[in-house]
Coordinates of N, CA and C in Angstrom, one line a residue:
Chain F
X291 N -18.3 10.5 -20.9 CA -18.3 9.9 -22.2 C -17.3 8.8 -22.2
X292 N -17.6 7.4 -22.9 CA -17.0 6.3 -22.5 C -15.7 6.2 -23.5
X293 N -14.2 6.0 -22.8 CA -12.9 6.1 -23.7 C -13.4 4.6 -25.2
X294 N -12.5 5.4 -25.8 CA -12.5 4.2 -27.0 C -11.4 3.4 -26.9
X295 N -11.5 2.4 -27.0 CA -10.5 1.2 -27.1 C -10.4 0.9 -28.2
X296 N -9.0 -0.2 -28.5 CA -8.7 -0.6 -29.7 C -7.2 -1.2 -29.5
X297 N -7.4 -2.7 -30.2 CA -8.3 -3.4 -31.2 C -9.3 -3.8 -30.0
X298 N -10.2 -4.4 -30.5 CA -11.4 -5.2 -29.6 C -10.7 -6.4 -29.3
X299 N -9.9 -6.9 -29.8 CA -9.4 -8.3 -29.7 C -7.8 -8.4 -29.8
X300 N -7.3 -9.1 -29.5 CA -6.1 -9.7 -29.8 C -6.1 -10.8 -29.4
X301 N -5.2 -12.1 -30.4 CA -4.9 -13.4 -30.1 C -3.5 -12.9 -30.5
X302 N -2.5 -13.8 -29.1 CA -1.4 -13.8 -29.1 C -0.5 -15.5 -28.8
X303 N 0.6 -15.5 -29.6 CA 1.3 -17.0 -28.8 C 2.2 -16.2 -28.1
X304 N 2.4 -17.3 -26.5 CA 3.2 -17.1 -25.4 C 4.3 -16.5 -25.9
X305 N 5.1 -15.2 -25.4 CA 6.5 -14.4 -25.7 C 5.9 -13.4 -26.4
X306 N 4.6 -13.8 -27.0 CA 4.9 -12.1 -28.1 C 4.0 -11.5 -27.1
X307 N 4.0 -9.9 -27.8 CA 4.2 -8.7 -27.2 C 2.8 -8.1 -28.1
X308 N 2.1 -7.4 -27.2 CA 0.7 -6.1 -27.6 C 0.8 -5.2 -27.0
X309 N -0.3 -4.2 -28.1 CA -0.1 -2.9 -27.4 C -1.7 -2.8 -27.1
X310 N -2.6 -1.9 -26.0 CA -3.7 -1.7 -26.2 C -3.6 -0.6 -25.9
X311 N -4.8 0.3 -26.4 CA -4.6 1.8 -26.9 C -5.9 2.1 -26.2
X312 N -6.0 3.5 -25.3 CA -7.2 3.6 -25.1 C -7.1 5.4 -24.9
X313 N -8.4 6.1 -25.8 CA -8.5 7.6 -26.2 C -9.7 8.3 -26.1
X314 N -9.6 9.5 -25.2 CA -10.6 10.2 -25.0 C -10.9 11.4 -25.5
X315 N -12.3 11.4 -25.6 CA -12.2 13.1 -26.4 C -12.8 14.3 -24.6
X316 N -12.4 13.9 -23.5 CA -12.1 14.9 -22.6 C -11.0 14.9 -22.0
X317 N -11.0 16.0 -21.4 CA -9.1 16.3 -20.8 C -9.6 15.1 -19.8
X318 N -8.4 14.4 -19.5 CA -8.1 13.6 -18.2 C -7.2 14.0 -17.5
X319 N -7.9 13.7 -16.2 CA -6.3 13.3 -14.6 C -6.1 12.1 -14.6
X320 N -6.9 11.2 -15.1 CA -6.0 10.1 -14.7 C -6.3 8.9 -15.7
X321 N -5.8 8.0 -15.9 CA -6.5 6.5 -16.8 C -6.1 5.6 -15.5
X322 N -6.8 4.2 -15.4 CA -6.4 3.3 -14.4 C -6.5 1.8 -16.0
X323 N -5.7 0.9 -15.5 CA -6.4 -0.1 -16.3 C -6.7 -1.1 -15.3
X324 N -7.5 -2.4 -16.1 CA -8.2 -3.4 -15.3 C -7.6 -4.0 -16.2
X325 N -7.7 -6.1 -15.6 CA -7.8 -6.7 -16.0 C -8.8 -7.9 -15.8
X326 N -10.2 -7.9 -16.5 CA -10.8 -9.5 -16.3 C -11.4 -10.4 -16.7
X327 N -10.9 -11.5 -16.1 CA -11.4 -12.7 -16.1 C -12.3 -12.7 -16.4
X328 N -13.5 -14.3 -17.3 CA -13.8 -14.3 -17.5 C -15.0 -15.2 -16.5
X329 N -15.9 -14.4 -16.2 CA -16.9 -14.3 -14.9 C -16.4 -14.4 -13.8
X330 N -15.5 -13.4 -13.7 CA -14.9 -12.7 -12.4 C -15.2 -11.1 -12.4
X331 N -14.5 -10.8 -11.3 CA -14.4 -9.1 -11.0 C -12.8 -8.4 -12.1
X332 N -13.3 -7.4 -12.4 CA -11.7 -6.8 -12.9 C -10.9 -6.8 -11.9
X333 N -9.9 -6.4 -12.2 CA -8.6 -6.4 -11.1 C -8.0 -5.4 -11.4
X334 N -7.5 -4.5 -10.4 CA -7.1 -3.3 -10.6 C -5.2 -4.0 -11.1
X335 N -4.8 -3.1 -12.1 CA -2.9 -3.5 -12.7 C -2.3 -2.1 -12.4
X336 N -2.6 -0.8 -12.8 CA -2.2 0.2 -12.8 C -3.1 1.4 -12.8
X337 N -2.5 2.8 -12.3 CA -3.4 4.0 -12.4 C -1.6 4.6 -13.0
X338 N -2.6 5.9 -13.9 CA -1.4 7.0 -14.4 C -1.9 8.1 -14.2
X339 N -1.3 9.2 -13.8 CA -1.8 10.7 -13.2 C -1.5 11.5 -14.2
X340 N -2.2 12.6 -14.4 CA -1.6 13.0 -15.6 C -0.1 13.8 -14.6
X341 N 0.5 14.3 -16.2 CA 2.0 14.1 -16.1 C 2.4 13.5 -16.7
X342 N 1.9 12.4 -17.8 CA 2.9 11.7 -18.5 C 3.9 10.8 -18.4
X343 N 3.3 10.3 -17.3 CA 4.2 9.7 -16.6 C 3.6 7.7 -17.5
X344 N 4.9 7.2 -16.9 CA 4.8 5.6 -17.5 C 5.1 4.9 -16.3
X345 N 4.4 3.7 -16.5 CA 4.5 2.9 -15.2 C 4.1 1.6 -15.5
X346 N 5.1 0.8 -14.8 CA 5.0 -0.9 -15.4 C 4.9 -1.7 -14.0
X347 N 4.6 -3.5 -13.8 CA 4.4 -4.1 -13.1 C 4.8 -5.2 -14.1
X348 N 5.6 -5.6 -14.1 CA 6.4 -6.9 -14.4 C 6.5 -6.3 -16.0
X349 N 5.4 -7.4 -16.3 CA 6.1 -7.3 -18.1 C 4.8 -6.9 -18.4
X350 N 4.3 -6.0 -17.5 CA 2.8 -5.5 -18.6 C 3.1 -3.6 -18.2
X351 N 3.8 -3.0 -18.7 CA 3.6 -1.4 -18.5 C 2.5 -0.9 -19.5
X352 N 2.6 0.6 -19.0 CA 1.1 1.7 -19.7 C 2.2 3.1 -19.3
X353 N 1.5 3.6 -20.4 CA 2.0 5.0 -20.7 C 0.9 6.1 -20.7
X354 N 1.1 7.1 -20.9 CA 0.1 8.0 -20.5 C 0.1 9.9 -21.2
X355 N -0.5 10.1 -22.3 CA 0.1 11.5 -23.0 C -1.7 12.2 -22.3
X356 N -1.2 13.2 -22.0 CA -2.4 13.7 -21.1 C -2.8 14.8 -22.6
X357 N -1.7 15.7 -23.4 CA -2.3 15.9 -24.1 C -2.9 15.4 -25.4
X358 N -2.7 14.2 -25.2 CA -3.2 13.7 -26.5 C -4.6 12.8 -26.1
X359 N -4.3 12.8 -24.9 CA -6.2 12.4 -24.0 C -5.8 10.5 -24.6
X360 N -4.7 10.1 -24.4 CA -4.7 8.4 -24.7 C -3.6 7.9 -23.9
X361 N -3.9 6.7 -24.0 CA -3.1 5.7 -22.7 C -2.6 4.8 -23.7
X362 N -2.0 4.2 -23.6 CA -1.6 2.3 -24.3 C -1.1 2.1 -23.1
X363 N -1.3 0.4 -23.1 CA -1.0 -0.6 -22.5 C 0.0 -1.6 -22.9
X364 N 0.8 -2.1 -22.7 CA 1.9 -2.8 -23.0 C 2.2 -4.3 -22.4
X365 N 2.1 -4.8 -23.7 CA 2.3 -6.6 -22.7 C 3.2 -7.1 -23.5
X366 N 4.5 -7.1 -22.8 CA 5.5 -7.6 -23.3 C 5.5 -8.9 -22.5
X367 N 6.6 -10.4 -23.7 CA 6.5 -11.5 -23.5 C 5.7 -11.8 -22.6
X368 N 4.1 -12.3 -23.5 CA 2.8 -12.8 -23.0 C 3.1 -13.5 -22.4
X369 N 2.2 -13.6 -20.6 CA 2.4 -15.4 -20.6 C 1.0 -15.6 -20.7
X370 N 0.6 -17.1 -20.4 CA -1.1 -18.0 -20.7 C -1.4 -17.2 -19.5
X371 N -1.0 -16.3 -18.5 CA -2.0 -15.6 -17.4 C -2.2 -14.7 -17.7
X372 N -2.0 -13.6 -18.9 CA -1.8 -12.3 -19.3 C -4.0 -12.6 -20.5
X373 N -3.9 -13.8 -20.1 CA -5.4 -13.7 -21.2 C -6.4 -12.9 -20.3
X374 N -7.2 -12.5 -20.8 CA -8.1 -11.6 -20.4 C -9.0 -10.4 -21.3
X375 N -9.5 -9.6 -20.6 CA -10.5 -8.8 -20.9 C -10.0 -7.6 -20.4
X376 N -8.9 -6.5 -20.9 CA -8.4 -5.4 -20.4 C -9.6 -3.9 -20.6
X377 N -9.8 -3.8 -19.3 CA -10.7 -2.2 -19.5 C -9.6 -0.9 -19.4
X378 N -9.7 0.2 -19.6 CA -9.1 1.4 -19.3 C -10.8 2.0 -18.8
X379 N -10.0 3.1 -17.9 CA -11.4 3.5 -16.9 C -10.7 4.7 -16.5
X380 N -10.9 5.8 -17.8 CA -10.7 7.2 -17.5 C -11.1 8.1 -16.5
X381 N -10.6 9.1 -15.9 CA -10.8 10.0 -14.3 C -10.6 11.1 -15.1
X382 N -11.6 12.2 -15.2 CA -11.5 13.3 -14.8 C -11.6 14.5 -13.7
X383 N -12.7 14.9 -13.3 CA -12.3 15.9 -12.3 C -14.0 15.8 -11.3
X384 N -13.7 14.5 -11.1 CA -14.4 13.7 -10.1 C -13.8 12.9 -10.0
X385 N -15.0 11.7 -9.0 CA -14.1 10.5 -8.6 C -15.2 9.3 -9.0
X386 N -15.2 9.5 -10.6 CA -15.8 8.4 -11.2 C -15.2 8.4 -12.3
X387 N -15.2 7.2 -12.3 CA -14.3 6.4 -13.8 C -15.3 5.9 -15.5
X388 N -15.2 6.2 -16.1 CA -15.7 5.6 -17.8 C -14.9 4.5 -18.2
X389 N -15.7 3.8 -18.5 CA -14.5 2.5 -18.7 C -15.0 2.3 -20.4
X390 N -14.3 2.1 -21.0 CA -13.9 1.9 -22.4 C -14.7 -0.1 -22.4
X391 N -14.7 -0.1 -24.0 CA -15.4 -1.2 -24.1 C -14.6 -2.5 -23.8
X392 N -13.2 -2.6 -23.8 CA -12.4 -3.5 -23.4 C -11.8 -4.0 -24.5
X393 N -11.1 -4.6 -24.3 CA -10.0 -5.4 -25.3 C -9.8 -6.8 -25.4
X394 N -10.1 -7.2 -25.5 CA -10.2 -8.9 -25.3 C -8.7 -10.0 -25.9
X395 N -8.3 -10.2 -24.9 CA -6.4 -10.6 -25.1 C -6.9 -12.5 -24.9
X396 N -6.2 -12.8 -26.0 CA -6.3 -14.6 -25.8 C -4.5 -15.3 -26.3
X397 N -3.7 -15.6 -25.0 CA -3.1 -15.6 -25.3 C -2.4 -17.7 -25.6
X398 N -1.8 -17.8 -26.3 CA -2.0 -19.6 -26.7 C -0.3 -20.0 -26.5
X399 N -0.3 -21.0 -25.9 CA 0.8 -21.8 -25.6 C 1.4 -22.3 -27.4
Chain S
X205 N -7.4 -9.6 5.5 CA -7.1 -8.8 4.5 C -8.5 -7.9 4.2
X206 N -7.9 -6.7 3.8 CA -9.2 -5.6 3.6 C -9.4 -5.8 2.1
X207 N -11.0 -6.1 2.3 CA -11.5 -6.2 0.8 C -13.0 -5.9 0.4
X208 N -13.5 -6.2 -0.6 CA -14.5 -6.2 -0.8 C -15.4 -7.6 -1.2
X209 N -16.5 -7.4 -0.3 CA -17.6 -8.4 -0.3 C -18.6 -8.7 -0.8
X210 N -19.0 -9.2 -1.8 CA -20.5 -9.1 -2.3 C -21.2 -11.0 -2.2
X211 N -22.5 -10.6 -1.6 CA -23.3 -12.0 -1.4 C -24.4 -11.6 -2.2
X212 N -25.4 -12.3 -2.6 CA -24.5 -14.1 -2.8 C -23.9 -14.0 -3.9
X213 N -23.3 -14.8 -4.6 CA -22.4 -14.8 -6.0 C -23.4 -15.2 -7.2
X214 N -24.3 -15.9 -7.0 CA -24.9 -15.9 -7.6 C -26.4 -15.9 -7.1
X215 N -27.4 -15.2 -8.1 CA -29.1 -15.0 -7.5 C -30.3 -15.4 -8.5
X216 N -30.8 -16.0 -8.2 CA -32.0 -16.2 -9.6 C -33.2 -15.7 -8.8
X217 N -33.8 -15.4 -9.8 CA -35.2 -14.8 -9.5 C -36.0 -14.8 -10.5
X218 N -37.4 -14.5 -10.1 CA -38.4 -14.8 -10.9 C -38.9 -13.4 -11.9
X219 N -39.3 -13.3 -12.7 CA -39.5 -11.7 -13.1 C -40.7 -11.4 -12.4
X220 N -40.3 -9.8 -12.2 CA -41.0 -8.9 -11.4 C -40.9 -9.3 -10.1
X221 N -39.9 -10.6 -9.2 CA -39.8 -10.9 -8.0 C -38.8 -9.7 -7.4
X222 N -39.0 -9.0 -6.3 CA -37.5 -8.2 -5.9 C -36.8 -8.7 -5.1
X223 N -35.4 -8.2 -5.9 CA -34.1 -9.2 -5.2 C -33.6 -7.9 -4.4
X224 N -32.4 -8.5 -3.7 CA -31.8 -7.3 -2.9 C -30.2 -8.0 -3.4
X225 N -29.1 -7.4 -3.3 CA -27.8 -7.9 -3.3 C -27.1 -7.0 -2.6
X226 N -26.2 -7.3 -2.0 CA -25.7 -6.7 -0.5 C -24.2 -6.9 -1.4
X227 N -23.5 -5.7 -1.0 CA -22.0 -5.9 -0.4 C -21.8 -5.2 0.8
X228 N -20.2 -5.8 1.3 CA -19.5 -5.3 2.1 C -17.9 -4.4 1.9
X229 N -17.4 -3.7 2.7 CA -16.1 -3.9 2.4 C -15.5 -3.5 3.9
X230 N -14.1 -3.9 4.1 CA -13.3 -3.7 5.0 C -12.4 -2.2 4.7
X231 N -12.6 -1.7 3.7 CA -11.1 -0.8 3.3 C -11.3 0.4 3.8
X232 N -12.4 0.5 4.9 CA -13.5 1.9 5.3 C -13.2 3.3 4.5
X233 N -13.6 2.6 3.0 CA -13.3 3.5 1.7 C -14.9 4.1 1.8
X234 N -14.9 5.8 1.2 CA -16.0 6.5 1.5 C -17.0 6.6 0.2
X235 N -16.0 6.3 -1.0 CA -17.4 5.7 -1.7 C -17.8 4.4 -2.6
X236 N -18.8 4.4 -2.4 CA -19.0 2.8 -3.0 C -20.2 3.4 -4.1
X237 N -19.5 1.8 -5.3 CA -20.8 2.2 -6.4 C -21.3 0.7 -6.9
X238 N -22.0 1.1 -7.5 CA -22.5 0.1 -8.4 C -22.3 0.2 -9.3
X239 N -22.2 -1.1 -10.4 CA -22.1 -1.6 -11.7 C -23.0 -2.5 -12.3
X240 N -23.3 -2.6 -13.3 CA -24.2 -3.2 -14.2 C -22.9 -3.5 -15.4
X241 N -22.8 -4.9 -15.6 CA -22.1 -5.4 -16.7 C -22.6 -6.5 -17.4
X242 N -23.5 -6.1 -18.3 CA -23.8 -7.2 -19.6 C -22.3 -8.1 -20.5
X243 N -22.9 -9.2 -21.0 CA -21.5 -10.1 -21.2 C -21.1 -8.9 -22.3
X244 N -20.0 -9.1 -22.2 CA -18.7 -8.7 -23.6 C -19.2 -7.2 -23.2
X245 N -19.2 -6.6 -22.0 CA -19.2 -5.1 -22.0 C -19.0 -4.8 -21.5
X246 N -19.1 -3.3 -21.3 CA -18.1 -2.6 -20.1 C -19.1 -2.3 -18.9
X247 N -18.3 -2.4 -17.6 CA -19.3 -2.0 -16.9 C -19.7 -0.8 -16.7
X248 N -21.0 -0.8 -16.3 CA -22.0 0.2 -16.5 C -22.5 1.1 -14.9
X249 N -22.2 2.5 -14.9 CA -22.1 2.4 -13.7 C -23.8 2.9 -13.4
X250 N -24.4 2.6 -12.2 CA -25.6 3.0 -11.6 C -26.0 3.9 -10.6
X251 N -25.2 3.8 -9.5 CA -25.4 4.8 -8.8 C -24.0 4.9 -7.9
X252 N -23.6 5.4 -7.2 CA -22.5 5.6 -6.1 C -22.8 6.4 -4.9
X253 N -22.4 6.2 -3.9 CA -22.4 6.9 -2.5 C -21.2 7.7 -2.2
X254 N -21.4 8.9 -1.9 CA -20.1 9.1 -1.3 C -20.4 9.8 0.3
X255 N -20.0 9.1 1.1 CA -20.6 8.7 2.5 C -22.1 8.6 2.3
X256 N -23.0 9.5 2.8 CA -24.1 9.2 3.0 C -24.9 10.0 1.5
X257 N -23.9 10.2 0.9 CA -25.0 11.2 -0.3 C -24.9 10.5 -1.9
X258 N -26.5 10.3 -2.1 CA -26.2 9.4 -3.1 C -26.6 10.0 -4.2
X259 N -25.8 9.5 -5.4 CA -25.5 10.2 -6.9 C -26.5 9.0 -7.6
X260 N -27.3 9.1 -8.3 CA -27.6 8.5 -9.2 C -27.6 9.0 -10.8
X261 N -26.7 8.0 -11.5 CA -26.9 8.3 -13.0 C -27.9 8.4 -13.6
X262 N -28.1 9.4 -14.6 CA -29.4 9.8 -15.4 C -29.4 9.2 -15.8
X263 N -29.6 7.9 -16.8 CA -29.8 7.1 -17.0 C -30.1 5.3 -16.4
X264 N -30.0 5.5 -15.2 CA -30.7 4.5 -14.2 C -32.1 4.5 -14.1
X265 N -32.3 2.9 -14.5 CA -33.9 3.2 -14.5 C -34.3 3.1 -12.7
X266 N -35.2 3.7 -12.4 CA -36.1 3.6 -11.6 C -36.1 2.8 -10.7
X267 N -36.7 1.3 -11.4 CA -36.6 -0.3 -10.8 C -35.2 -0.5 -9.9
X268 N -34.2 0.3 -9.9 CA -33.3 0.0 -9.1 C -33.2 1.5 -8.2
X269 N -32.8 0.7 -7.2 CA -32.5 1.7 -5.6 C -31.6 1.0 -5.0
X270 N -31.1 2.5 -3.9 CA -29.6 1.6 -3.1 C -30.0 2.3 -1.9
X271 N -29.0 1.5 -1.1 CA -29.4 1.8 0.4 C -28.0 1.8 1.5
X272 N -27.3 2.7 1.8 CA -26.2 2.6 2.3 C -26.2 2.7 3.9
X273 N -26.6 1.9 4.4 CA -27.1 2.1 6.4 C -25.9 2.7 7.1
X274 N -24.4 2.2 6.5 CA -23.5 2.5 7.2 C -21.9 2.5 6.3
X275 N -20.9 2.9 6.8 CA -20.3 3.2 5.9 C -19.5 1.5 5.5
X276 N -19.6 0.3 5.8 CA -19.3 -0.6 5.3 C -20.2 -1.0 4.6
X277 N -21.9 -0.9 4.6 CA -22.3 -1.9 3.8 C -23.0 -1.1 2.5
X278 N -23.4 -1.7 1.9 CA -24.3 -1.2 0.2 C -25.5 -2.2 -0.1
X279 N -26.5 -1.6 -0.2 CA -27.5 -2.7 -1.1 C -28.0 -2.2 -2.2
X280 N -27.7 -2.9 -3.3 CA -28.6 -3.0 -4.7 C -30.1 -3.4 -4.3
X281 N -31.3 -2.8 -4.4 CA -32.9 -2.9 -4.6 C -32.9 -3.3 -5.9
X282 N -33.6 -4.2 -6.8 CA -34.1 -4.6 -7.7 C -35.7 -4.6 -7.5
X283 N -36.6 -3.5 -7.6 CA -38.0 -3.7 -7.3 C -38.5 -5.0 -8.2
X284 N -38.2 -4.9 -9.3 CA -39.0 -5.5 -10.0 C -38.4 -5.9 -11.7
X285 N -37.3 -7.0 -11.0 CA -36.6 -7.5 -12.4 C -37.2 -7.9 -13.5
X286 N -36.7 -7.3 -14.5 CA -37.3 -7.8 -15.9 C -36.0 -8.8 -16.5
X287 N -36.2 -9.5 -17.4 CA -35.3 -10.5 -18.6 C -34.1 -9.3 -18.4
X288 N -34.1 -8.3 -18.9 CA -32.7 -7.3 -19.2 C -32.3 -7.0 -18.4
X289 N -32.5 -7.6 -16.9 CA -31.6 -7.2 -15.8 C -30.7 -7.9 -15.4
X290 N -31.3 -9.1 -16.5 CA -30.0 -10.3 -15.8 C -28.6 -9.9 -16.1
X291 N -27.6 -9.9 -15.3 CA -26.5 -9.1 -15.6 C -25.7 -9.6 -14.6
X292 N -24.6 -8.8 -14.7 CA -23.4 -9.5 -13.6 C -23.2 -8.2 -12.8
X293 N -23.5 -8.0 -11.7 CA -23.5 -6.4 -10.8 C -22.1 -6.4 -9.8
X294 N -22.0 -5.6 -10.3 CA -20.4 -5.3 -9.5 C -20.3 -4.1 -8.4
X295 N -19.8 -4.5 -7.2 CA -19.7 -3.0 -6.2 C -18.3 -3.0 -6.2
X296 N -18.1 -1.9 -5.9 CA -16.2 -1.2 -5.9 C -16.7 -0.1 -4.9
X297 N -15.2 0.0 -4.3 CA -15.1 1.0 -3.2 C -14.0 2.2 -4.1
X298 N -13.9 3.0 -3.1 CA -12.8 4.2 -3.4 C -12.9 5.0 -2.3
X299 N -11.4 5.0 -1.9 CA -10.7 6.4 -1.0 C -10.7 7.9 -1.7
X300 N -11.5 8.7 -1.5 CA -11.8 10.1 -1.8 C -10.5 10.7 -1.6
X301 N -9.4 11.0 -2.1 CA -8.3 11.8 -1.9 C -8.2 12.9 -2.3
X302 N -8.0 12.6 -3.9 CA -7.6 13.8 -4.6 C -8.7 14.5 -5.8
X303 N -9.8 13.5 -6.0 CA -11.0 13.6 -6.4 C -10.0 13.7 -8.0
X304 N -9.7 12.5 -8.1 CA -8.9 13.2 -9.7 C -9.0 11.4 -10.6
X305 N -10.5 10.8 -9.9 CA -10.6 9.5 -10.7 C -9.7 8.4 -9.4
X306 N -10.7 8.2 -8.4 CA -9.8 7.5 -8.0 C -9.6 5.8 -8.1
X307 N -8.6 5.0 -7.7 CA -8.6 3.8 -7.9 C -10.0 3.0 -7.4
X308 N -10.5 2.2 -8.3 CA -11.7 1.7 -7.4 C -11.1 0.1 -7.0
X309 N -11.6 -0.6 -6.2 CA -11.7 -1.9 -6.0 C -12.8 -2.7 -6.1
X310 N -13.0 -3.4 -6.9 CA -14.1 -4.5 -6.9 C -14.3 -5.5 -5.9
X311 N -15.7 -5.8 -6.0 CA -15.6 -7.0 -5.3 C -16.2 -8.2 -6.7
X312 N -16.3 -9.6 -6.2 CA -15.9 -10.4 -6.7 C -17.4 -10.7 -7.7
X313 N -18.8 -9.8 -7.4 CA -20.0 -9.7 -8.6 C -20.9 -10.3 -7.8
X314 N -22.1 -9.8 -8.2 CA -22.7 -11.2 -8.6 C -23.8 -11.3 -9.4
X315 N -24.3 -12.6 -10.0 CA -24.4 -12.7 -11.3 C -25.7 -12.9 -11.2
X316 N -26.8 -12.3 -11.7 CA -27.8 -12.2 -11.5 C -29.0 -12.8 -13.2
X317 N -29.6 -13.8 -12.6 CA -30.3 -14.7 -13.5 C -31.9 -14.6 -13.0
X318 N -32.4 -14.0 -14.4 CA -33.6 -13.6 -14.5 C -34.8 -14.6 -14.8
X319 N -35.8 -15.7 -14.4 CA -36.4 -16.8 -14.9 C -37.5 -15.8 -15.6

């Protein structure tokens, strides 16, 4: 069953900060996010295991509540490369991913 | 660098002509899948290999088939494209470890235009 995302969109100016939220109604082991381009491949940014664990890569971290079956994503001080099309792409107990409808980040100088 | 390959990047075809689209990968990752992504959507998965045994989603039509000869390569079959296949097709690999959702890697698409 495919996670829900939210918002569908965000427009941001360079330095500010979003959050993208992404929630499933099955238990998960894992959320991964993507990020992509526009007529490109996603690009893998992060995986979270359950555990609860939080995990960042510069100035974009993701957090992870296994009981509450939801992820957010975190993009602190945007830069113009942070625009994109963020998926989350939930793992349960295989090794296939659901990918949520995406988030659509436009970020403006 | 180990990656993933998909030719050609871009394919036009005629309706009801059949295309093939091929990838590759170097990451001698044991499963590879396919995707189906319409604009502004999520990708859509189709079928996956894991080594030689192939999963197809219930909901894949038919008109499409895959063919995995060896553990580097993948082919998408399009018997017989209609208008609504034009789409952007994505292959991704994954290392089978913990079977708990694993990381996939993409390769770079390709975009598929239906006359």
């Amino acid at each position: 069953q495919q996670p829900v995302q939210s918002p569908q969109a965000v427009i941001l100016r360079e330095g500010e900060d979003a959050v993208i939220n992404c929630s499933s109604s099955k238990a998960l082991y894992s959320v991964h996010w993507y990020r992509q381009k526009h007529g490109e491949a996603p690009v893998f940014l992060m995986i979270l295991l359950k555990g609860g664990e939080q995990k960042g890569h510069e100035k974009i971290s993701a957090s992870f509540n296994e009981k509450k079956q939801q992820s957010s994503l975190y993009l602190t001080a945007s830069q113009l490369s942070y625009s994109g099309t963020y998926f989350c792409g939930t793992g349960s107990n295989d090794y296939k991913l659901s990918f949520g409808a995406g988030t659509t980040v436009t970020v403006r100088a | 660098d180990a990656m993933v390959i998909q030719n050609p990047r871009y394919q036009v075809t005629q309706f009801g002509k059949p295309v093939t689209l091929s990838c590759s990968q170097t990451l001698n990752h044991n499963v590879m899948y396919w995707y189906q992504q319409k604009s502004s959507q999520a990708p859509k998965l189709l079928f996956h290999y894991y080594d030689k045994d192939f999963n197809n989603e219930a909901d894949t039509p038919d008109n499409f088939q895959s063919r995995r000869p060896n553990t580097s390569f993948c082919f998408l079959d399009i018997r017989s494209p209609g208008l609504g296949d034009a789409a952007m097709y994505l292959c991704a690999t994954s290392a089978l470890t913990s079977g708990r959702g694993e990381t996939q890697y993409f390769g770079p698409g390709t975009r598929l235009l239906v006359l």
